[in-house]
């Protein structure tokens, strides 16, 4: 079955950096768009970034453009989110996601807290 193992979250000071990883299994990873979402307490889950199967095209939430970068390693079945210049408003649980056959598959989430 489809499974994701996310890692890399934690506590970081404003201006710091983190790299999230999401290792996937159970499907042909390179065939599908992967996405990172985030959800802060009391707020809706928002799409942060997406990347196509080949990695040739990416999209970003406006508020993270220029600070975050999504990438993937299809040989390792892993998608990454490099987060730089982190702000307190980036604090959230971050999830990786894919979708195929009309079904969305989500990781378990990893907490990112930006605080001094």
PDB file of C-alpha atoms in Angstrom:
ATOM      1  CA  UNK A   1       0.000   0.000   0.000  1.00  0.00           C
ATOM      2  CA  UNK A   2       0.989   3.647  -0.341  1.00  0.00           C
ATOM      3  CA  UNK A   3       3.137   4.808   2.549  1.00  0.00           C
ATOM      4  CA  UNK A   4       5.073   7.946   3.371  1.00  0.00           C
ATOM      5  CA  UNK A   5       7.693   8.460   6.052  1.00  0.00           C
ATOM      6  CA  UNK A   6       8.308  12.119   6.771  1.00  0.00           C
ATOM      7  CA  UNK A   7      11.227  13.531   8.700  1.00  0.00           C
ATOM      8  CA  UNK A   8      13.193  16.706   9.274  1.00  0.00           C
ATOM      9  CA  UNK A   9      10.816  18.829  11.298  1.00  0.00           C
ATOM     10  CA  UNK A  10      11.740  20.522  14.546  1.00  0.00           C
ATOM     11  CA  UNK A  11      12.221  23.783  16.392  1.00  0.00           C
ATOM     12  CA  UNK A  12      14.195  26.514  14.650  1.00  0.00           C
ATOM     13  CA  UNK A  13      14.790  30.207  15.284  1.00  0.00           C
ATOM     14  CA  UNK A  14      13.447  32.836  12.896  1.00  0.00           C
ATOM     15  CA  UNK A  15      15.763  33.140   9.916  1.00  0.00           C
ATOM     16  CA  UNK A  16      16.889  29.549  10.239  1.00  0.00           C
ATOM     17  CA  UNK A  17      16.584  26.621   7.847  1.00  0.00           C
ATOM     18  CA  UNK A  18      15.175  23.110   7.825  1.00  0.00           C
ATOM     19  CA  UNK A  19      14.945  20.381   5.189  1.00  0.00           C
ATOM     20  CA  UNK A  20      11.970  18.079   5.236  1.00  0.00           C
ATOM     21  CA  UNK A  21      12.067  14.647   3.625  1.00  0.00           C
ATOM     22  CA  UNK A  22       9.257  12.333   2.586  1.00  0.00           C
ATOM     23  CA  UNK A  23      10.179   8.777   1.604  1.00  0.00           C
ATOM     24  CA  UNK A  24       7.469   7.047  -0.418  1.00  0.00           C
ATOM     25  CA  UNK A  25       6.636   3.435  -1.171  1.00  0.00           C
ATOM     26  CA  UNK A  26       3.822   1.395  -2.644  1.00  0.00           C
ATOM     27  CA  UNK A  27       3.487   3.138  -5.994  1.00  0.00           C
ATOM     28  CA  UNK A  28       5.569   4.168  -9.009  1.00  0.00           C
ATOM     29  CA  UNK A  29       6.934   7.325  -7.448  1.00  0.00           C
ATOM     30  CA  UNK A  30       8.368   8.892 -10.598  1.00  0.00           C
ATOM     31  CA  UNK A  31       4.994   8.841 -12.357  1.00  0.00           C
ATOM     32  CA  UNK A  32       3.248  11.256 -10.027  1.00  0.00           C
ATOM     33  CA  UNK A  33       3.156  14.836  -8.889  1.00  0.00           C
ATOM     34  CA  UNK A  34       4.184  15.225  -5.261  1.00  0.00           C
ATOM     35  CA  UNK A  35       3.151  18.079  -2.999  1.00  0.00           C
ATOM     36  CA  UNK A  36       3.880  19.537   0.391  1.00  0.00           C
ATOM     37  CA  UNK A  37       1.017  20.988   2.414  1.00  0.00           C
ATOM     38  CA  UNK A  38       0.925  22.622   5.820  1.00  0.00           C
ATOM     39  CA  UNK A  39      -1.675  23.194   8.487  1.00  0.00           C
ATOM     40  CA  UNK A  40      -1.375  25.622  11.369  1.00  0.00           C
ATOM     41  CA  UNK A  41      -3.597  25.287  14.468  1.00  0.00           C
ATOM     42  CA  UNK A  42      -7.116  26.491  13.735  1.00  0.00           C
ATOM     43  CA  UNK A  43      -6.402  27.028  10.055  1.00  0.00           C
ATOM     44  CA  UNK A  44      -7.071  25.170   6.831  1.00  0.00           C
ATOM     45  CA  UNK A  45      -4.493  22.930   5.211  1.00  0.00           C
ATOM     46  CA  UNK A  46      -2.698  24.896   2.474  1.00  0.00           C
ATOM     47  CA  UNK A  47      -0.629  23.670  -0.448  1.00  0.00           C
ATOM     48  CA  UNK A  48       2.947  24.888  -0.058  1.00  0.00           C
ATOM     49  CA  UNK A  49       4.685  23.461  -3.119  1.00  0.00           C
ATOM     50  CA  UNK A  50       4.277  20.895  -5.894  1.00  0.00           C
ATOM     51  CA  UNK A  51       6.688  19.122  -8.221  1.00  0.00           C
ATOM     52  CA  UNK A  52       6.000  17.068 -11.330  1.00  0.00           C
ATOM     53  CA  UNK A  53       7.121  13.466 -11.707  1.00  0.00           C
ATOM     54  CA  UNK A  54      10.275  14.352 -13.599  1.00  0.00           C
ATOM     55  CA  UNK A  55      11.004  17.295 -11.340  1.00  0.00           C
ATOM     56  CA  UNK A  56      10.880  19.629 -14.304  1.00  0.00           C
ATOM     57  CA  UNK A  57       8.129  21.886 -13.032  1.00  0.00           C
ATOM     58  CA  UNK A  58       7.363  23.295  -9.608  1.00  0.00           C
ATOM     59  CA  UNK A  59       4.797  25.624  -8.058  1.00  0.00           C
ATOM     60  CA  UNK A  60       4.808  27.503  -4.760  1.00  0.00           C
ATOM     61  CA  UNK A  61       2.514  29.269  -2.354  1.00  0.00           C
ATOM     62  CA  UNK A  62       3.145  32.995  -2.813  1.00  0.00           C
ATOM     63  CA  UNK A  63       4.246  33.500   0.782  1.00  0.00           C
ATOM     64  CA  UNK A  64       7.094  30.958   0.473  1.00  0.00           C
ATOM     65  CA  UNK A  65       8.407  31.883  -2.982  1.00  0.00           C
ATOM     66  CA  UNK A  66      12.110  32.616  -2.872  1.00  0.00           C
ATOM     67  CA  UNK A  67      12.481  30.952   0.546  1.00  0.00           C
ATOM     68  CA  UNK A  68      11.355  27.352   0.028  1.00  0.00           C
ATOM     69  CA  UNK A  69      12.465  24.882  -2.630  1.00  0.00           C
ATOM     70  CA  UNK A  70      10.878  21.538  -3.484  1.00  0.00           C
ATOM     71  CA  UNK A  71      12.912  18.783  -5.106  1.00  0.00           C
ATOM     72  CA  UNK A  72      12.802  15.039  -5.586  1.00  0.00           C
ATOM     73  CA  UNK A  73      15.139  12.083  -6.013  1.00  0.00           C
ATOM     74  CA  UNK A  74      13.286   9.433  -7.988  1.00  0.00           C
ATOM     75  CA  UNK A  75      16.065   6.896  -7.401  1.00  0.00           C
ATOM     76  CA  UNK A  76      15.363   7.197  -3.672  1.00  0.00           C
ATOM     77  CA  UNK A  77      11.582   7.647  -3.955  1.00  0.00           C
ATOM     78  CA  UNK A  78      11.948  10.774  -1.848  1.00  0.00           C
ATOM     79  CA  UNK A  79      10.660  14.325  -2.079  1.00  0.00           C
ATOM     80  CA  UNK A  80      12.257  17.195  -0.170  1.00  0.00           C
ATOM     81  CA  UNK A  81      11.297  20.650   1.002  1.00  0.00           C
ATOM     82  CA  UNK A  82      14.210  22.976   1.715  1.00  0.00           C
ATOM     83  CA  UNK A  83      12.986  25.841   3.891  1.00  0.00           C
ATOM     84  CA  UNK A  84      15.186  28.898   4.360  1.00  0.00           C
ATOM     85  CA  UNK A  85      14.637  32.250   6.066  1.00  0.00           C
ATOM     86  CA  UNK A  86      11.943  30.703   8.201  1.00  0.00           C
ATOM     87  CA  UNK A  87       9.375  32.947   9.856  1.00  0.00           C
ATOM     88  CA  UNK A  88       7.096  32.356  12.857  1.00  0.00           C
ATOM     89  CA  UNK A  89       4.148  32.234  10.473  1.00  0.00           C
ATOM     90  CA  UNK A  90       5.678  29.134   8.846  1.00  0.00           C
ATOM     91  CA  UNK A  91       4.915  27.225  12.045  1.00  0.00           C
ATOM     92  CA  UNK A  92       2.655  24.305  11.130  1.00  0.00           C
ATOM     93  CA  UNK A  93       2.441  20.580  10.629  1.00  0.00           C
ATOM     94  CA  UNK A  94       3.838  19.793   7.181  1.00  0.00           C
ATOM     95  CA  UNK A  95       2.473  16.904   5.112  1.00  0.00           C
ATOM     96  CA  UNK A  96       3.549  15.306   1.869  1.00  0.00           C
ATOM     97  CA  UNK A  97       0.840  14.206  -0.512  1.00  0.00           C
ATOM     98  CA  UNK A  98       0.201  12.539  -3.821  1.00  0.00           C
ATOM     99  CA  UNK A  99      -2.960  11.758  -5.718  1.00  0.00           C
ATOM    100  CA  UNK A 100      -3.857   9.101  -8.262  1.00  0.00           C
ATOM    101  CA  UNK A 101      -6.875   7.059  -9.242  1.00  0.00           C
ATOM    102  CA  UNK A 102      -9.011   9.804  -7.672  1.00  0.00           C
ATOM    103  CA  UNK A 103      -7.560   9.136  -4.215  1.00  0.00           C
ATOM    104  CA  UNK A 104      -5.335  11.426  -2.160  1.00  0.00           C
ATOM    105  CA  UNK A 105      -2.583   9.891  -0.054  1.00  0.00           C
ATOM    106  CA  UNK A 106      -1.059  11.803   2.857  1.00  0.00           C
ATOM    107  CA  UNK A 107       1.958  11.437   5.048  1.00  0.00           C
ATOM    108  CA  UNK A 108       1.636  11.467   8.828  1.00  0.00           C
ATOM    109  CA  UNK A 109       2.931  15.018   9.120  1.00  0.00           C
ATOM    110  CA  UNK A 110       5.988  16.557  10.717  1.00  0.00           C
ATOM    111  CA  UNK A 111       5.883  19.546  13.069  1.00  0.00           C
ATOM    112  CA  UNK A 112       7.820  22.680  12.192  1.00  0.00           C
ATOM    113  CA  UNK A 113       8.005  25.348  14.878  1.00  0.00           C
ATOM    114  CA  UNK A 114       9.696  28.690  14.227  1.00  0.00           C
ATOM    115  CA  UNK A 115      10.265  30.556  17.456  1.00  0.00           C
ATOM    116  CA  UNK A 116      12.931  32.423  19.362  1.00  0.00           C
TER     117      UNK A 116
END
